[in-house]
CSV table of C-alpha atoms in Angstrom, one decimal:
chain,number,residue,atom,x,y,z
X,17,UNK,CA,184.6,31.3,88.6
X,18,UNK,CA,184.6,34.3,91.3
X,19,UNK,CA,182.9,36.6,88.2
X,20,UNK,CA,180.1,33.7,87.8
X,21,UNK,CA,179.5,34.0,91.4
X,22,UNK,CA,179.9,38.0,91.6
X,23,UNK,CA,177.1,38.0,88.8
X,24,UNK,CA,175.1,35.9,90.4
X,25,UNK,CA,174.9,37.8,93.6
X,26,UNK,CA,174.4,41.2,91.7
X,27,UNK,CA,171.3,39.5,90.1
X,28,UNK,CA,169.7,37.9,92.8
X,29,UNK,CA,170.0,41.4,94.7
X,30,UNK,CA,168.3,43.1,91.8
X,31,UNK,CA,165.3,40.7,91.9
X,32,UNK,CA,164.8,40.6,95.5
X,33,UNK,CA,165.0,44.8,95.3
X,34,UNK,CA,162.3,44.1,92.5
X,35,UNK,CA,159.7,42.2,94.6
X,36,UNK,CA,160.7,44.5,97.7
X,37,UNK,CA,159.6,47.5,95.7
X,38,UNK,CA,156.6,45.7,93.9
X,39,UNK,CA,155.5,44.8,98.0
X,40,UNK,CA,156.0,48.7,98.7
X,41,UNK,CA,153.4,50.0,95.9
X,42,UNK,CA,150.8,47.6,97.0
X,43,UNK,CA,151.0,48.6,100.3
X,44,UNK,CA,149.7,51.9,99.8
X,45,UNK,CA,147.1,51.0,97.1
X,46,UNK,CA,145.7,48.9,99.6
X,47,UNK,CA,145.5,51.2,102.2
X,48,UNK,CA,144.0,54.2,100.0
X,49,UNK,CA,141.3,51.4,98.6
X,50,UNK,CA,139.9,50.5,102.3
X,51,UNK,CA,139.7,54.5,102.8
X,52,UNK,CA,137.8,55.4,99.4
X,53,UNK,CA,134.4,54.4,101.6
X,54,UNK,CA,135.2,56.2,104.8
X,55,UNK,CA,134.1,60.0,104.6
X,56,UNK,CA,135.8,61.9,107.3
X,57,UNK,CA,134.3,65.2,108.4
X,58,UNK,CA,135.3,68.0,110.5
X,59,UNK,CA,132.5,69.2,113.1
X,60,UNK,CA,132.2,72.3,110.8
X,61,UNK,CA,131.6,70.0,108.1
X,62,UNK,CA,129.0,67.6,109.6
X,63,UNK,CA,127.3,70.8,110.7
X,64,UNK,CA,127.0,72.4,107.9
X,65,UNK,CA,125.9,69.4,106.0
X,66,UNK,CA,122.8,69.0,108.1
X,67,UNK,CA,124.2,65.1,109.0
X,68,UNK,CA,122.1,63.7,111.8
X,69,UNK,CA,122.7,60.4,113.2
X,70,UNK,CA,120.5,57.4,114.8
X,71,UNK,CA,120.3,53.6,115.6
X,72,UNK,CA,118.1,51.9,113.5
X,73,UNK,CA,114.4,51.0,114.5
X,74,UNK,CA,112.9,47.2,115.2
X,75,UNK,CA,109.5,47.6,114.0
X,76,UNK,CA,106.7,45.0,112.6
X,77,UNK,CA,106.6,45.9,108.5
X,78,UNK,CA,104.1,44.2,106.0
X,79,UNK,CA,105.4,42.9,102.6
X,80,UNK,CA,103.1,44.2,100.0
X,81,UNK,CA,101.9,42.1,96.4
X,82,UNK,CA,101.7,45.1,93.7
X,83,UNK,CA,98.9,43.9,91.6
X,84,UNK,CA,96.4,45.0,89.2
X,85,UNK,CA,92.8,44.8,87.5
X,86,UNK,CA,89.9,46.2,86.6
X,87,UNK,CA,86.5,47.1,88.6
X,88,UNK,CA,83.9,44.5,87.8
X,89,UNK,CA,80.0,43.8,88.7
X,90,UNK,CA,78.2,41.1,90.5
X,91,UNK,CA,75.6,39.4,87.8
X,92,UNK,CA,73.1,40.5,90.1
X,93,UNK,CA,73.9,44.0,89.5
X,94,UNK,CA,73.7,43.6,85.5
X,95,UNK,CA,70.6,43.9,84.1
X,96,UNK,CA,69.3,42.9,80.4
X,97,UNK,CA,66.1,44.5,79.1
X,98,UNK,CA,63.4,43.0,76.9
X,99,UNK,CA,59.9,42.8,76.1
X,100,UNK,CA,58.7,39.4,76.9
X,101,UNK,CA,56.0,39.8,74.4
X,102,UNK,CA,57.7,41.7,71.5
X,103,UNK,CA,56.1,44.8,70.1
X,104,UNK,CA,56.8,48.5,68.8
X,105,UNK,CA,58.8,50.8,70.5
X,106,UNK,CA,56.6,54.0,70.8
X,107,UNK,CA,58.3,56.0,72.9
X,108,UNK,CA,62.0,56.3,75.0
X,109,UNK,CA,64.4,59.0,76.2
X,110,UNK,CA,67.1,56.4,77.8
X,111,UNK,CA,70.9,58.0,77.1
X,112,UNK,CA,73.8,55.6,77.7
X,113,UNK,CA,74.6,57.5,80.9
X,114,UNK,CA,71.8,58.2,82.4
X,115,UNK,CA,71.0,57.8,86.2
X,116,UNK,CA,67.7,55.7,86.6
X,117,UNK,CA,65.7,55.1,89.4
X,118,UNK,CA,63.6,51.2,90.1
X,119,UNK,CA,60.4,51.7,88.9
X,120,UNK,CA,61.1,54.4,86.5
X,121,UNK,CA,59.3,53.9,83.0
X,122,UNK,CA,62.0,52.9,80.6
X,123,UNK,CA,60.1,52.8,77.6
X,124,UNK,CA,56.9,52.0,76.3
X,125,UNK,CA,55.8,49.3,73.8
X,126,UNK,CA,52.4,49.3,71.5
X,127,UNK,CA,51.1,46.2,69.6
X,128,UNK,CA,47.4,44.9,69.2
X,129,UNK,CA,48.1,41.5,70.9
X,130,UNK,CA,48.3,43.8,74.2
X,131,UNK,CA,44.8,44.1,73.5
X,132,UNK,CA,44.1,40.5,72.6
X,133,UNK,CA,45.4,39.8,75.9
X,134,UNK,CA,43.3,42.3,77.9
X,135,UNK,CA,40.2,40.8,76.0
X,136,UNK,CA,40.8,37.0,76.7
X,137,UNK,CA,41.2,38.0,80.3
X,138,UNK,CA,37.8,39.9,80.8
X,139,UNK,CA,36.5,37.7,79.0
X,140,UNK,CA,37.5,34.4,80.8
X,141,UNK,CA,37.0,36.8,84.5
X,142,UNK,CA,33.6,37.5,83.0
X,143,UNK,CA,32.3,32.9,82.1
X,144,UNK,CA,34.3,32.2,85.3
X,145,UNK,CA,31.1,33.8,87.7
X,146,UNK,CA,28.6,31.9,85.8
X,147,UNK,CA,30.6,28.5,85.5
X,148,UNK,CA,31.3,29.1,89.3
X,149,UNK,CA,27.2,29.5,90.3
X,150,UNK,CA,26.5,26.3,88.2
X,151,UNK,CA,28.8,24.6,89.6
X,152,UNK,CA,27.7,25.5,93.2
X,153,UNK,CA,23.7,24.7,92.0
X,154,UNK,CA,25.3,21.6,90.4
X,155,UNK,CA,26.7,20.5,94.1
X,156,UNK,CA,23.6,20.8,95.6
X,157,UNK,CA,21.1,18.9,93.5
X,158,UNK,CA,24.1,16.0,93.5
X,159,UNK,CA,23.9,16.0,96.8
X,160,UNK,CA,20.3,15.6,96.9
X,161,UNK,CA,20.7,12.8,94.4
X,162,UNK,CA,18.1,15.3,92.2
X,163,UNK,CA,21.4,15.4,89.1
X,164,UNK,CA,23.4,12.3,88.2
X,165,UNK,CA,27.8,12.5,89.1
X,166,UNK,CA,28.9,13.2,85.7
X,167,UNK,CA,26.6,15.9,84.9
X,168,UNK,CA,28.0,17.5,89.0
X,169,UNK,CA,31.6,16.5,87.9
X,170,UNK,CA,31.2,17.9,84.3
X,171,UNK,CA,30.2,21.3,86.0
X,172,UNK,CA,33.2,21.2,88.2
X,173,UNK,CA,35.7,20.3,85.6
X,174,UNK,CA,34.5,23.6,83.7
X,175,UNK,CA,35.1,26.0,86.9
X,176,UNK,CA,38.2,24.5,87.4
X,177,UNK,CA,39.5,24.8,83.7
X,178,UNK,CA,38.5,28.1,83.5
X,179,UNK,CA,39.9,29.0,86.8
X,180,UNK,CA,43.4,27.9,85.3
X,181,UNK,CA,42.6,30.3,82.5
X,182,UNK,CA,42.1,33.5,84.2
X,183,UNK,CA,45.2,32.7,86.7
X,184,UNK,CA,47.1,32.0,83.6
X,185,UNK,CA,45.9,35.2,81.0
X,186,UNK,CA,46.7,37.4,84.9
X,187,UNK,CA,50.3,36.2,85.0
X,188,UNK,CA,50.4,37.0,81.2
X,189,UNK,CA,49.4,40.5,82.1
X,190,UNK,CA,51.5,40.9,84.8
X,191,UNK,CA,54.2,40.3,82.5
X,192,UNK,CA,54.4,42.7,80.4
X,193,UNK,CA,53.6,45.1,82.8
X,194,UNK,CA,49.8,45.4,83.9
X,195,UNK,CA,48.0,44.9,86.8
X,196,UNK,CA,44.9,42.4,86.4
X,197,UNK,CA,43.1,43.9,89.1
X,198,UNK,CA,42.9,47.2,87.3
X,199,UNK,CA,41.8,45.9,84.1
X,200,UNK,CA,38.4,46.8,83.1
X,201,UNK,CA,36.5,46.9,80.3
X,202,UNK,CA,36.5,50.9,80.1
X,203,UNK,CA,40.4,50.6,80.5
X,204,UNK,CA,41.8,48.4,78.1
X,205,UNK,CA,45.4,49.9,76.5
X,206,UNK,CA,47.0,49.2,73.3
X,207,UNK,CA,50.6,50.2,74.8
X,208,UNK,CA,52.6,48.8,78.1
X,209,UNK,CA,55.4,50.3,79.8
X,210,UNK,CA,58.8,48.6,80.5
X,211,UNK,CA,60.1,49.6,84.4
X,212,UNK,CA,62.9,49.5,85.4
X,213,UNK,CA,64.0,46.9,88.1
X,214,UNK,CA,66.7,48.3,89.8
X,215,UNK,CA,68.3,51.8,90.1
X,216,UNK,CA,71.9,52.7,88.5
X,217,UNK,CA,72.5,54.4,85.1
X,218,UNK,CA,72.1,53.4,81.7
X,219,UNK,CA,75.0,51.1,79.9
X,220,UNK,CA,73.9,50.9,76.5
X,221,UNK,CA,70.6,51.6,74.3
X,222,UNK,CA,70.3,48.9,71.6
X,223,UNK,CA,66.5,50.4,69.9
X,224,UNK,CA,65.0,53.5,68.4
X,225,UNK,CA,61.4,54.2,67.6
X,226,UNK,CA,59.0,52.5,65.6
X,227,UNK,CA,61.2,49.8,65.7
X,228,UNK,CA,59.8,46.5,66.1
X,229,UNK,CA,61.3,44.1,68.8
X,230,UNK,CA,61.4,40.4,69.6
X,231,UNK,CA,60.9,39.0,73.0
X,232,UNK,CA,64.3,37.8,72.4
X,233,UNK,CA,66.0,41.1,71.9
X,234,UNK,CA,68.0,43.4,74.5
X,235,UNK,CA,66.4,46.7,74.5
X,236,UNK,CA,68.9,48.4,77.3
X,237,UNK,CA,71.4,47.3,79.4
X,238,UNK,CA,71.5,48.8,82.9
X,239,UNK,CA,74.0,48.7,85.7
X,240,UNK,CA,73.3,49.0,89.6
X,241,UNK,CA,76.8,50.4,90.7
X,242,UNK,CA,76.3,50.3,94.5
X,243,UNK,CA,77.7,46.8,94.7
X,244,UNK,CA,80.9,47.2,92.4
X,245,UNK,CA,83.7,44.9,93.3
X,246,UNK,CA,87.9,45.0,92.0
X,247,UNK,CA,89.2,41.9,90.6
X,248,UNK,CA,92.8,41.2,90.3
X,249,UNK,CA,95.1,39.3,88.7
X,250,UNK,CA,97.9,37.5,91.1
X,251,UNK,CA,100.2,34.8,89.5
X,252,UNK,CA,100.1,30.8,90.6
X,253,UNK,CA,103.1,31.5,92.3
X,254,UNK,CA,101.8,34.1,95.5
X,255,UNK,CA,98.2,32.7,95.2
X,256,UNK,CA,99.3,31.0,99.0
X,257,UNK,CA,99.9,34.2,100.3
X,258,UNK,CA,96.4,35.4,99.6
X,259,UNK,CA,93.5,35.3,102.7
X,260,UNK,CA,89.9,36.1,102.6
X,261,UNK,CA,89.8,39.4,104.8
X,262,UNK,CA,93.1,40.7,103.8
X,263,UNK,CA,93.8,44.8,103.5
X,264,UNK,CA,94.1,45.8,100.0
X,265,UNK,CA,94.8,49.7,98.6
X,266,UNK,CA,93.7,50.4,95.3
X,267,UNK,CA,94.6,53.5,93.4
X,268,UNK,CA,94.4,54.4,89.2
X,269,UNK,CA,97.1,55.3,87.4
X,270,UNK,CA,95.3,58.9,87.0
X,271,UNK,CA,95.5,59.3,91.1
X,272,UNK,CA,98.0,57.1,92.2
X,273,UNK,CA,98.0,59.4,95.1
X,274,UNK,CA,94.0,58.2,96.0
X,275,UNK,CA,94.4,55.6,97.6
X,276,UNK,CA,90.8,53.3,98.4
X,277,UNK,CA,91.0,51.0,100.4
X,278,UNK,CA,89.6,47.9,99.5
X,279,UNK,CA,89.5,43.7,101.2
X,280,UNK,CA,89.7,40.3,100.2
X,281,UNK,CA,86.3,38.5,99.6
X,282,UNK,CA,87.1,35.8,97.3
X,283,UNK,CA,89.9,33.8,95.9
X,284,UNK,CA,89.6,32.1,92.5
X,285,UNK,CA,90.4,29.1,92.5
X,286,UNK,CA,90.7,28.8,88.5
X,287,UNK,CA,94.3,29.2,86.8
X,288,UNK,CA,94.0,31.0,83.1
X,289,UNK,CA,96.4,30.3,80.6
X,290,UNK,CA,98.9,32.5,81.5
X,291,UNK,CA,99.5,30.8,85.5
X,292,UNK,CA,96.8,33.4,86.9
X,293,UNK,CA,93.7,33.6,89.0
X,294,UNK,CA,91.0,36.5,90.4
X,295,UNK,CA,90.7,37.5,94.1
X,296,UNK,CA,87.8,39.8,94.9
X,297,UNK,CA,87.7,42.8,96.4
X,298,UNK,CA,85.0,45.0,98.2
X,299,UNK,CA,85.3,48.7,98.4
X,300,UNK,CA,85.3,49.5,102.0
X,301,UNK,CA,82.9,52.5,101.0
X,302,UNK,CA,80.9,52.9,98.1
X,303,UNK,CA,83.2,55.3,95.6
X,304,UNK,CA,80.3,56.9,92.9
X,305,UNK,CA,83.1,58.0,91.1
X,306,UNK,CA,84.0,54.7,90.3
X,307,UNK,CA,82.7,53.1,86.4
X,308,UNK,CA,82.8,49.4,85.9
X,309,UNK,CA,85.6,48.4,83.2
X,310,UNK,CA,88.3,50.9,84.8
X,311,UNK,CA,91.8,49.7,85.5
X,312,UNK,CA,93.6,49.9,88.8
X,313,UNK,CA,96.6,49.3,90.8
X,314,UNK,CA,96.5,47.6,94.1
X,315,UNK,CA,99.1,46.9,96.9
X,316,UNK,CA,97.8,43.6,99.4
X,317,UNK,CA,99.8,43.9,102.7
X,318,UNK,CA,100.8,40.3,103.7
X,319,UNK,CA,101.4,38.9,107.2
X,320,UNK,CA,103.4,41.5,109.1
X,321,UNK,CA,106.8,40.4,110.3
X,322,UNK,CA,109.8,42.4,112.4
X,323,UNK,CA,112.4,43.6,110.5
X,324,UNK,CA,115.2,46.4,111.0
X,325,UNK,CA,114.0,49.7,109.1
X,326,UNK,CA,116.0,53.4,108.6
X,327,UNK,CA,114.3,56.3,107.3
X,328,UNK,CA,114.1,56.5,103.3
X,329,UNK,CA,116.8,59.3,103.2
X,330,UNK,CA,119.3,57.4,104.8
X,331,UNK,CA,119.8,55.2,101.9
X,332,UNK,CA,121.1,56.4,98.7
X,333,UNK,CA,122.0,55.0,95.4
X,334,UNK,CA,125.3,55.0,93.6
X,335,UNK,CA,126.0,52.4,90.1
X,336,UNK,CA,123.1,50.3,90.3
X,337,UNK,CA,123.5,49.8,94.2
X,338,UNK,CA,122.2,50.9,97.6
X,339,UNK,CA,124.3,52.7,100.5
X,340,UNK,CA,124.2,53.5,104.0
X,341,UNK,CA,126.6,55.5,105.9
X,342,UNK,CA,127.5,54.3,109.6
X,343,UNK,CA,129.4,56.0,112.0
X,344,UNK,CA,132.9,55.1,112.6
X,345,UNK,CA,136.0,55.5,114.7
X,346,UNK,CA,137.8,56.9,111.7
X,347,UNK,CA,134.8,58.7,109.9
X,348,UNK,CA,130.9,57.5,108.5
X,349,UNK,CA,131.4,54.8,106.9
X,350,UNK,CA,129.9,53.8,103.3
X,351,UNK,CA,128.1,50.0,103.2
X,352,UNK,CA,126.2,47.9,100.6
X,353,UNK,CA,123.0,47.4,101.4
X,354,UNK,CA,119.6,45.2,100.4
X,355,UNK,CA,116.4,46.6,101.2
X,356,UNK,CA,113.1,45.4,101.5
X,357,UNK,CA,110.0,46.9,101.3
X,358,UNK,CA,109.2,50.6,102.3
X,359,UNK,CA,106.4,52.1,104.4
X,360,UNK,CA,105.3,55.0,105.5
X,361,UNK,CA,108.8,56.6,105.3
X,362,UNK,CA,110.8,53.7,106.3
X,363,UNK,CA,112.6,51.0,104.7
X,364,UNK,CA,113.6,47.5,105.6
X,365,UNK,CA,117.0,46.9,105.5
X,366,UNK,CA,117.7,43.4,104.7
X,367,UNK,CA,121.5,42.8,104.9
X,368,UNK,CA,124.0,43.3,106.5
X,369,UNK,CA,122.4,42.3,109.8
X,370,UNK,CA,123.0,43.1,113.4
X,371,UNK,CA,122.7,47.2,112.4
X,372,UNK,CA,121.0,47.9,115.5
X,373,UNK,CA,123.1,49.0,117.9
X,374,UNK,CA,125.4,50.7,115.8
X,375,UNK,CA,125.0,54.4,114.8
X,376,UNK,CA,123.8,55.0,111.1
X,377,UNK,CA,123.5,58.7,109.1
X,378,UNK,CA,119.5,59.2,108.8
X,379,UNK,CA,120.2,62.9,107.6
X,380,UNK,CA,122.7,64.1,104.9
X,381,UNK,CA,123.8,60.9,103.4
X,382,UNK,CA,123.8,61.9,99.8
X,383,UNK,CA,126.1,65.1,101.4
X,384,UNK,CA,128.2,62.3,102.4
X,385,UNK,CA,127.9,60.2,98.7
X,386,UNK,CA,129.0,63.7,97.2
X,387,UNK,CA,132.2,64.0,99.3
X,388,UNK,CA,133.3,60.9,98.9
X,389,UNK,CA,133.1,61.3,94.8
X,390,UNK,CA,134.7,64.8,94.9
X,391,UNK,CA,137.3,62.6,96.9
X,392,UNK,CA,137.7,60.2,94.8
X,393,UNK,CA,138.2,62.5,91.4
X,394,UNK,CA,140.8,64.9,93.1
């Protein structure tokens, strides 16, 4: 029985010496993990590493909607050539390209009902003096009762008519590009010109010579750029954030470093297909350089809001996550951070909060990151 027990005893010891040793190695293991994150320098050291340290700032920060689109043209800046008439082209030297001035001849057109309207006009301007002196002799015998009414109404009807005619056959002129009052008999053309009702540059030339064209044919497109505007694309989900007026920044993936700045002048108020709608934007200065159809980047600066920020070197990046290093009794410490957006240097640091009265490295960080893997390999 005394063996049983002796046994026992000799057992139990050995397992209790088992956990006491098990509680020993943990110990340790414990203590080096909570010391893996803490660098800890010599003043020679942080000297030569160029560390620096500072509290971090309380400053107003705007969160900024990365968008993009392409620069567009007001309808009223789009212009669609024709000859209301028809006719043959004689003559153009229009390039797609090419910088045009309003009331530059854009081409000119030949056809012999240019001349068939010129005659019906002097001729109509020519009956309209005699039908206007009989009907003033017509007025005055009726009023002497020397003519009967119809024979004074039939006399006025005529003027009147043909008055009709020659403001009619003038508008007709003016059309297609002469001036009535300069028609004469001596001056009658078989060819008009086409002008060109704004200034820009050519977009595209759809003739060539001798060709003949309809009236409802497109003989050049042209495009005034001075009044280009950007539209882009923001999803359903921010179109709340979005305010007539706001900043916007607009750069091309050519010069992201260019940046233009732009502002909101319309919203859309039409979802597409894919959840999205247009906002507007007017260049704060006209940019020549500019061509309608070009794709660009933007960044829209929301409603500003206070925020905690550090400089952009103080944070540094190590397996997919973002560091600080804050100074400690025992050495700069290394903590998980989430940042926000950045600006002009500085980044918003989102969590952990209640940084700012406590010391944080804004120089030499990644010296520190370096140290602490050299550490950890050795």
């Amino acid at each position: 029985m005394m063996e049983i027990k002796s046994l026992l005893y000799v057992a139990l010891g050995v397992l209790l010496s088992s956990c006491a040793a098990k509680t020993t190695d943990q110990q340790p293991a414990a203590k080096t993990s909570a010391k893996e994150n803490i660098a800890k320098l010599t003043p020679d050291q942080i000297r030569n590493a160029g560390i620096a340290t500072a509290f971090p700032q309380a400053r107003l920060v705007s969160s900024v909607l990365r968008l993009n689109g392409k620069i567009d043209v007001p309808p009223q800046n789009m212009v669609s050539i024709s000859a209301p008439m028809g006719g043959y082209l004689k003559s153009t030297n229009l390039l797609p390209g090419m910088l045009i001035q309003k009331g530059q001849v854009l081409a000119v057109l030949e056809d012999q009902q240019y001349i068939q309207l010129q005659q019906d006009y002097l001729s109509v301007s020519a009956r309209i003096e005699y039908l206007e002196t009989e009907y003033e002799r017509q007025k005055s015998l009726n009023t002497s009762k020397s003519v009967s009414d119809k024979t004074y109404q039939q006399a006025e009807a005529d003027f009147r008519a043909q008055q009709v005619a020659v403001s009619a056959l003038a508008e007709k002129l003016r059309l297609v590009g002469i001036n009535p009052r300069q028609l004469s008999a001596e001056r009658i053309s078989r060819s008009v010109n086409i002008y060109s009702p704004i200034s820009g540059y050519v977009s595209r030339v759809n003739v060539n010579t001798g060709k003949y064209l309809a009236p409802t044919e497109v003989l050049f497109d042209l495009i005034n750029p001075s009044e280009i505007h950007l539209a882009l694309k923001v999803f359903e989900k921010d179109l709340d954030k979005i305010r007539k007026g706001q900043s916007v920044l607009a750069f091309t993936n050519s010069r992201p470093e260019r940046k233009i700045p732009c502002e909101v002048i319309l919203v859309g108020k039409d979802l597409s297909a894919e959840r999205t709608a247009e906002i507007h934007c007017h260049f704060q200065k006209y940019e020549p350089g500019l061509m309608p159809g070009t794709f660009m980047n933007a960044e829209l600066a929301l409603e500003s809001r206070n925020a905690t920020v550090l400089p952009d070197e103080a944070i540094v990046s190590f397996e997919g996550k973002e560091f600080i290093f804050t100074s400690g009794t025992e050495g700069f410490v290394m903590t998980a951070v989430q940042t926000g957006n950045s600006e002009n240097g500085m980044t918003e640091i989102l969590s952990p909060t209640g940084l700012q009265g406590t010391l944080c490295v804004t120089k030499g960080a990644y010296s520190l990151l370096m140290f602490l893997k050299n550490k950890s390999d050795q």
